[in-house]
Coordinates of C-alpha atoms in Angstrom, one line a residue:
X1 CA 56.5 88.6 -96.9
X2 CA 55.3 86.3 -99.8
X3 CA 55.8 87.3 -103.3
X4 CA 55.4 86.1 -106.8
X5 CA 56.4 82.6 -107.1
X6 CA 56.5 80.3 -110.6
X7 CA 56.1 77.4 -111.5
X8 CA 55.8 74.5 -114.3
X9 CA 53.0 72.6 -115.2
X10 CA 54.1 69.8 -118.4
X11 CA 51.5 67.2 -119.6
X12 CA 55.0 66.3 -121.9
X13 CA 52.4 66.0 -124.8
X14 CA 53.5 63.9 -127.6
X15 CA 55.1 65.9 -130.8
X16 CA 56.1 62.9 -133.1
X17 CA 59.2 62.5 -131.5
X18 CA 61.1 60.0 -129.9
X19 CA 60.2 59.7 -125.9
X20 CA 63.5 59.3 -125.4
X21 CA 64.5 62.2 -126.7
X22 CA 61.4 64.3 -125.5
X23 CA 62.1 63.1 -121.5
X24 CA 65.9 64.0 -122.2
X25 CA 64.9 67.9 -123.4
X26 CA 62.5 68.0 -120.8
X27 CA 65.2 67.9 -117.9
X28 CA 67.4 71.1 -119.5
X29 CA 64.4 72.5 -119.3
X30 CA 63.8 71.6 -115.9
X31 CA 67.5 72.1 -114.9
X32 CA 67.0 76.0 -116.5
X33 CA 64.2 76.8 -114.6
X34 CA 65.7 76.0 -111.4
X35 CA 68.6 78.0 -112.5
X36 CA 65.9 80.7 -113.1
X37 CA 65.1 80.8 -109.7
X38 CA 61.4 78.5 -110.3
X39 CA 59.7 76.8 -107.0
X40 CA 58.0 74.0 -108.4
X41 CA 57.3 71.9 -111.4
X42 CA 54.4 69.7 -111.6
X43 CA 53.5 66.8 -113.8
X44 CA 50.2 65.3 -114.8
X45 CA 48.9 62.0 -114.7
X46 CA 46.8 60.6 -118.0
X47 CA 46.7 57.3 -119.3
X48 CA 46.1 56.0 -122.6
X49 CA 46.3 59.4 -124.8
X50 CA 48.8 61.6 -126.2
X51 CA 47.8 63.8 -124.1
X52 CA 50.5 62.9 -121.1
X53 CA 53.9 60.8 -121.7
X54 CA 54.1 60.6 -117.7
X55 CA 51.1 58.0 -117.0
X56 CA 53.4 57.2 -114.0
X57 CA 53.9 60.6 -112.7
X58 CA 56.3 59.2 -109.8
X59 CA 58.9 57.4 -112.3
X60 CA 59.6 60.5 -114.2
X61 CA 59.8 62.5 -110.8
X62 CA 62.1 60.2 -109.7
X63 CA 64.5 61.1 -112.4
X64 CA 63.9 64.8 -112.1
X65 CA 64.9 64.7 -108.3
X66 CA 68.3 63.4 -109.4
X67 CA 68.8 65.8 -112.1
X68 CA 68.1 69.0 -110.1
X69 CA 69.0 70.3 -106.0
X70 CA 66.7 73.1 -105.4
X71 CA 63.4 73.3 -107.5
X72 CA 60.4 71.5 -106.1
X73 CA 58.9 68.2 -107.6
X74 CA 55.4 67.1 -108.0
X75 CA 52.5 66.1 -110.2
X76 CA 49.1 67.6 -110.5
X77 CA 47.9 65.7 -109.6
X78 CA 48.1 61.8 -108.7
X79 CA 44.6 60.2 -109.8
X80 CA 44.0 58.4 -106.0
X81 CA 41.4 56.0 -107.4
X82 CA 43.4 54.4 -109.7
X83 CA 46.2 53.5 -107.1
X84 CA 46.6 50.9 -104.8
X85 CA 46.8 53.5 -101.1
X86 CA 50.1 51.7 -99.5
X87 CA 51.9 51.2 -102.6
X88 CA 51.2 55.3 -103.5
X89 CA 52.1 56.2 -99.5
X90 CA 55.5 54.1 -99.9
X91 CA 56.4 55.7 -103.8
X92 CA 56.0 59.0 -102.1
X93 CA 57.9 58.4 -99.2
X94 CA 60.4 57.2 -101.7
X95 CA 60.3 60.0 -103.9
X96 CA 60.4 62.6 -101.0
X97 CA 63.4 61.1 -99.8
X98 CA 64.9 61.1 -103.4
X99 CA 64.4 64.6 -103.5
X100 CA 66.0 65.6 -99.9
X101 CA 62.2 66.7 -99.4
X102 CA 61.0 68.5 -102.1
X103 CA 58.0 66.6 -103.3
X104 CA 54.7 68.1 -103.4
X105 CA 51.3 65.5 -103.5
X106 CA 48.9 67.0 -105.7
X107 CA 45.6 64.8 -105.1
X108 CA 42.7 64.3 -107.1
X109 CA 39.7 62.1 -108.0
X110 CA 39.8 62.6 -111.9
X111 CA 37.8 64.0 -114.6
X112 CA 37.9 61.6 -117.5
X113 CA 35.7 58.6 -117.4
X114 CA 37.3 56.8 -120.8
X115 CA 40.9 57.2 -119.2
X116 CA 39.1 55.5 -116.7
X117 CA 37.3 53.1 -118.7
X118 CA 39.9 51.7 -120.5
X119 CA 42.0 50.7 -117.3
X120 CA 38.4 48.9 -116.2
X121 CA 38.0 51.2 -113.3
X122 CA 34.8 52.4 -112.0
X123 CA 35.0 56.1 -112.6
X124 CA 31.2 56.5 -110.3
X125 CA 33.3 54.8 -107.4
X126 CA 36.3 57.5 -107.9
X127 CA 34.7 59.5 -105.1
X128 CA 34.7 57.6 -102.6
X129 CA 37.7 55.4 -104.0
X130 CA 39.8 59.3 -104.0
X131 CA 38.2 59.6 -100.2
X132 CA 39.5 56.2 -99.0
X133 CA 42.8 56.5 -100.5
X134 CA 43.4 59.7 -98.9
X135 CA 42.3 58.6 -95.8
X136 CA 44.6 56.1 -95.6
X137 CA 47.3 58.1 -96.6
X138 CA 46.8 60.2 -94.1
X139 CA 47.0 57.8 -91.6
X140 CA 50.2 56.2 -93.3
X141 CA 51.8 59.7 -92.6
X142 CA 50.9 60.3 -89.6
X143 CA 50.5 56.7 -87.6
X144 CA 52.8 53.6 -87.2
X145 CA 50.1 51.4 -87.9
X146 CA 47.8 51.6 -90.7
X147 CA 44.2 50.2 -89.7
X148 CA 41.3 51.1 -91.9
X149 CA 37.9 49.5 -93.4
X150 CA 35.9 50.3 -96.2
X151 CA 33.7 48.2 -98.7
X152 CA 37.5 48.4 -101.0
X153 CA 39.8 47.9 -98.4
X154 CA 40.6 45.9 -95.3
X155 CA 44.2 47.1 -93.3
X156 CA 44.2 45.5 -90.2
X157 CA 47.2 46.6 -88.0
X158 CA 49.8 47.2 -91.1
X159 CA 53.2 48.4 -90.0
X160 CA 54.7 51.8 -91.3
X161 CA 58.1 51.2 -91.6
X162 CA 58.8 54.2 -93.9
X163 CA 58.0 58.2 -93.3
X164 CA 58.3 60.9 -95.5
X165 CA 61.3 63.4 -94.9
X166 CA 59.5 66.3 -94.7
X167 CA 57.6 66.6 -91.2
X168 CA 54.7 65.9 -90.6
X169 CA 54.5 65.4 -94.7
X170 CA 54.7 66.8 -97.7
X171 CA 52.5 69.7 -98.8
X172 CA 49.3 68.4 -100.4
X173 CA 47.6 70.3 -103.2
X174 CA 44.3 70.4 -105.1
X175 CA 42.5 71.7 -108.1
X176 CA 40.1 74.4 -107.4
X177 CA 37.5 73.4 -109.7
X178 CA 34.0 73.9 -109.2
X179 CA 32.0 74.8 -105.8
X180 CA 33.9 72.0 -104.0
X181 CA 37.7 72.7 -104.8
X182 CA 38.1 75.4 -102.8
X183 CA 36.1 73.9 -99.6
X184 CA 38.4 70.7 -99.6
X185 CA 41.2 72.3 -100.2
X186 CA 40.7 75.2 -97.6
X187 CA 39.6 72.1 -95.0
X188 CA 42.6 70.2 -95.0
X189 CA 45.4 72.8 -95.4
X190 CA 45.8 72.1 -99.3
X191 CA 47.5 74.8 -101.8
X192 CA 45.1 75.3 -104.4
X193 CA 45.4 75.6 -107.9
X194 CA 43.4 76.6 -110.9
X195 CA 43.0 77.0 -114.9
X196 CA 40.8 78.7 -117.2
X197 CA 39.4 81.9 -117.9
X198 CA 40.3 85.0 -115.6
X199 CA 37.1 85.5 -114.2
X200 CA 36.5 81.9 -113.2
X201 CA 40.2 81.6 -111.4
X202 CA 39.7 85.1 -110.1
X203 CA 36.1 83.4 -108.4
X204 CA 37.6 80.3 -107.1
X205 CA 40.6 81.8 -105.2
X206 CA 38.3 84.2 -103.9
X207 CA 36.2 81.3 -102.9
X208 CA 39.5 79.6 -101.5
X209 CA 40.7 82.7 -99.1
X210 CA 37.2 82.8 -97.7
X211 CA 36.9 79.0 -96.9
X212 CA 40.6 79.0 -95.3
X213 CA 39.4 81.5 -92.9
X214 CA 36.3 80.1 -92.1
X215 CA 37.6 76.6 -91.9
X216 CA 40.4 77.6 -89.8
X217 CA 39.6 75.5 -86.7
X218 CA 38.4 72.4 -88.5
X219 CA 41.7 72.4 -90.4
X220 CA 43.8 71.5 -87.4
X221 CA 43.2 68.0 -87.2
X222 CA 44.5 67.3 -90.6
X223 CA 48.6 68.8 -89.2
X224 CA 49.1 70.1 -92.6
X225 CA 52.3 71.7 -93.2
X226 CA 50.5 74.4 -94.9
X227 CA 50.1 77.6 -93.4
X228 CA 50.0 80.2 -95.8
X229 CA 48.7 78.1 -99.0
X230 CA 49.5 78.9 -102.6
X231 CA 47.0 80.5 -105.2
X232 CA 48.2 79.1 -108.2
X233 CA 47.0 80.0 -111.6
X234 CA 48.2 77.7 -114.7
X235 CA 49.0 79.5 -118.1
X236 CA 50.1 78.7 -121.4
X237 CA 52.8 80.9 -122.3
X238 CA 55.2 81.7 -125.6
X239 CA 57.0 83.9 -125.7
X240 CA 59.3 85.4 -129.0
X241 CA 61.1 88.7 -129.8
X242 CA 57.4 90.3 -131.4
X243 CA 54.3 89.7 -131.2
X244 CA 53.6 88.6 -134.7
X245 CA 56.5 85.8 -134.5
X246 CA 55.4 84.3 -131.1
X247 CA 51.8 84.2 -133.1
X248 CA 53.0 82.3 -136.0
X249 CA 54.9 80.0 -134.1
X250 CA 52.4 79.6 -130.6
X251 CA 49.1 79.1 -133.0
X252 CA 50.3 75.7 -134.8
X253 CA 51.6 74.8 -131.4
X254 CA 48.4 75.6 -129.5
X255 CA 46.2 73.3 -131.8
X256 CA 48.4 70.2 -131.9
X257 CA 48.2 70.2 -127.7
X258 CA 44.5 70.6 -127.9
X259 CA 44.1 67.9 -130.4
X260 CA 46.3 65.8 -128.5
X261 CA 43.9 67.2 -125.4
X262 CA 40.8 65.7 -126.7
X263 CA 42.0 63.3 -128.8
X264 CA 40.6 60.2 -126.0
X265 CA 37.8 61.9 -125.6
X266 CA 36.8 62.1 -129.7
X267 CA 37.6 58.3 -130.1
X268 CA 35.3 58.1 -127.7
X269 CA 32.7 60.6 -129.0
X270 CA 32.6 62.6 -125.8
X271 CA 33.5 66.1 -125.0
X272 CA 36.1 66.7 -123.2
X273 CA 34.9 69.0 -120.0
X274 CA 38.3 71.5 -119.3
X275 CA 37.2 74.9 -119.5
X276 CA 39.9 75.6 -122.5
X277 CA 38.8 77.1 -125.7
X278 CA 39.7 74.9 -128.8
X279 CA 40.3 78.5 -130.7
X280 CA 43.9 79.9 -130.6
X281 CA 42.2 83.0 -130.4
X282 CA 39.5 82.5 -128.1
X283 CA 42.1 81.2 -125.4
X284 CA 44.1 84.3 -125.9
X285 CA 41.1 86.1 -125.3
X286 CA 40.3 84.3 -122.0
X287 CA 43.4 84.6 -120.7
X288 CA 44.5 81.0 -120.7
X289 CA 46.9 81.2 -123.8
X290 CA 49.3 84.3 -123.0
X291 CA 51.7 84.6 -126.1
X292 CA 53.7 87.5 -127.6
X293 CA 56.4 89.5 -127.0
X294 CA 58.1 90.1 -123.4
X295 CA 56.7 93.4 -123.3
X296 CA 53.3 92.0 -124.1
X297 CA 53.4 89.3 -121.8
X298 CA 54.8 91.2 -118.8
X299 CA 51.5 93.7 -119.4
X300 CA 49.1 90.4 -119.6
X301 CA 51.0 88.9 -116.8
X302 CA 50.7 92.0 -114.7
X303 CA 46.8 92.7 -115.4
X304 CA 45.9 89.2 -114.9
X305 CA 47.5 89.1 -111.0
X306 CA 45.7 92.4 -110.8
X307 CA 42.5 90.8 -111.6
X308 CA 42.9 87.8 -110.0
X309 CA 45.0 87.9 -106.7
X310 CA 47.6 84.3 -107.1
X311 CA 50.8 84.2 -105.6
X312 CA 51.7 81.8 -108.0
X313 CA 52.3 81.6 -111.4
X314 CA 51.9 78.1 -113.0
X315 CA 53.3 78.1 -116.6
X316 CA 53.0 75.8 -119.3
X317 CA 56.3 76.8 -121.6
X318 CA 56.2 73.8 -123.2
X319 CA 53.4 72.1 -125.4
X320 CA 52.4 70.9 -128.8
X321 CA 54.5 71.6 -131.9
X322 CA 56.8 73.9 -130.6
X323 CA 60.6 72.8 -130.5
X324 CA 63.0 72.4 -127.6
X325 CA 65.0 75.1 -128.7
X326 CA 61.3 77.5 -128.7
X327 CA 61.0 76.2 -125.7
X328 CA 64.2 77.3 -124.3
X329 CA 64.1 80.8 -125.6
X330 CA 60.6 81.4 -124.4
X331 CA 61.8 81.0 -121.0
X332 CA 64.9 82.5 -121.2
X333 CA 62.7 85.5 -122.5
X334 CA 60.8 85.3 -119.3
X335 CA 63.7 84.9 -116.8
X336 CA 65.4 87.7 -118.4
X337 CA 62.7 90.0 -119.3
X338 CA 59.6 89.5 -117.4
X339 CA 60.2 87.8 -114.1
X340 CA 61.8 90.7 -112.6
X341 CA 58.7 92.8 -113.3
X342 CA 56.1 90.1 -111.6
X343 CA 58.3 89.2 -109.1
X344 CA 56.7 91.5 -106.4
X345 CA 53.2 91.3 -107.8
X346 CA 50.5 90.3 -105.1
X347 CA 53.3 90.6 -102.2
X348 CA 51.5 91.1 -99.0
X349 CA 52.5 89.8 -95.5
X350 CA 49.7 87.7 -95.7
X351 CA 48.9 86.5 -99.3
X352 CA 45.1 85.6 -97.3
X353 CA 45.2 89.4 -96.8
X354 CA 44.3 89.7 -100.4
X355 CA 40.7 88.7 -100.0

């Protein structure tokens, strides 16, 4: 029987303080929400903007799998174009190694052409370039020879000589974005995650239980470890004793991370395309932004898996302005106060069953 799970999701946005010192609070929080009982925590990949302090999402996973036993480790997701496919497959068998098996591959394409365009990469080949990579990843998990041709690459007979420790390989996940999220992800045996407005996620995971059925069969070939995938729903949280203090604090908090959000794409004079309200208020209103006291957030919490149907509850506790110590009590809040009350939310012997 499946139940509530939860999870991080940390862009480790910039706050005018030292990295040092931000990478060094990140772990207790990390360390506290495996005490809490968390499954995962994900990082992101972002280059060049405040936005993201882990441009290498596999060097600061590497440290986290030392620091912690139990909770699982992954970013959300590794940008495939932007890697070289053998050096990624050998990281990640490192890293799932480092982490007696708890890595999880989140895989994407990316959506941010100047992140692109200031590493000089071709953000119209990301496609393909995302396709490729994959491909040979699979093959790098799977095979003991690597042979694969494309107009980027040329592997000819390359020895694997590393595997990951979890059999066949780790779980792979994937943004449910758009009309084609859900259809990859349901084809190759991905969990799925999404963000944004409670209608929209509540869509796409519908879209995402219908695919995995239908796509059952074609599914097969791709061995995945997944057999019961995870809905996952990313949201902002703070939480504080009332409402009107986790206001006061959260609102200050919620504009810094959505400056430092678009802030790459302004230089650039572009627009950046997450569907995220730039309002404090408006986000609240959405759904994306849950903030107020543990009474309040429990009820928001518990209408939102009503209306939507995940299995897995991807928070962002930390973000902006607010301090490590806000930080800290927000979750505590939410271990103490409102896990127990979402914890057998959505709990069906099948979490498919829900469509």
């Amino acid at each position: 029987v499946r139940a509530m799970k939860f999870g991080i999701f940390d862009y480790i946005d910039q706050r005018g303080e030292p990295l040092n010192k931000l990478y060094d609070e990140r772990m207790i929080l990390l360390r506290a929400a495996e005490q809490a009982g968390f499954y995962g925590y994900h990082v992101t990949e972002h280059h060049l903007t405040p936005l993201s302090t882990t441009p290498s999402p596999s060097v600061f996973l590497a440290a986290a799998a030392r620091e912690t036993s139990r909770i699982r480790l992954g970013a959300l997701l590794y940008l495939l174009p932007l890697y070289h496919p053998l050096r990624l497959l050998q990281e990640l068998c490192m890293l799932d190694h480092l982490s007696g098996g708890r890595l999880d591959i989140g895989v994407g394409r990316g959506i941010s052409p100047p992140e692109f365009a200031a590493l000089d990469a071709d953000f119209d080949a990301a496609p393909d370039d995302y396709q490729h990579a994959l491909n040979v990843l699979y093959q790098g998990f799977t095979q003991d020879r690597i042979d694969y041709r494309c107009e980027r690459y040329q592997f000819t007979d390359v020895p694997v000589v590393m595997r990951p420790l979890q059999k066949p390989y780790p779980p792979l996940w994937y943004g449910l974005r758009g009309e084609h999220g859900p259809v990859v992800a349901a084809r190759h045996g991905m969990n799925g995650v999404t963000l944004g407005p409670d209608d929209r996620c509540a869509a796409e995971l519908a879209a995402f239980r219908k695919h995995w059925v239908n796509h059952a069969e074609e599914r097969k070939s791709f061995n995945s470890p997944v057999q019961s995938p995870m809905l996952g729903v990313m949201r902002a949280m703070f939480i504080a004793d009332t409402d009107a203090e986790a206001e006061r604090i959260a609102a200050p908090a919620y504009t810094h991370w959505y400056d430092n959000l678009a802030w790459l794409w302004t230089r650039r004079g572009q627009v950046s395309p997450i569907a995220i309200p730039r309002e404090f208020d408006l986000a609240r209103q959405s759904g994306t932004m849950v903030v107020g006291s543990p009474q309040t957030v429990a009820r928001i919490f518990e209408a939102q898996a009503e209306r939507i149907g995940h299995n897995y509850l991807v928070l962002m506790p930390a973000f902006g302005s607010l301090t490590h110590a806000q930080e800290m009590r927000s979750l505590q809040l939410f271990q103490r106060e409102v896990m127990p009350r979402l914890a057998g939310l959505n709990n069906r012997a099948d979490a498919m069953a829900l469509a």
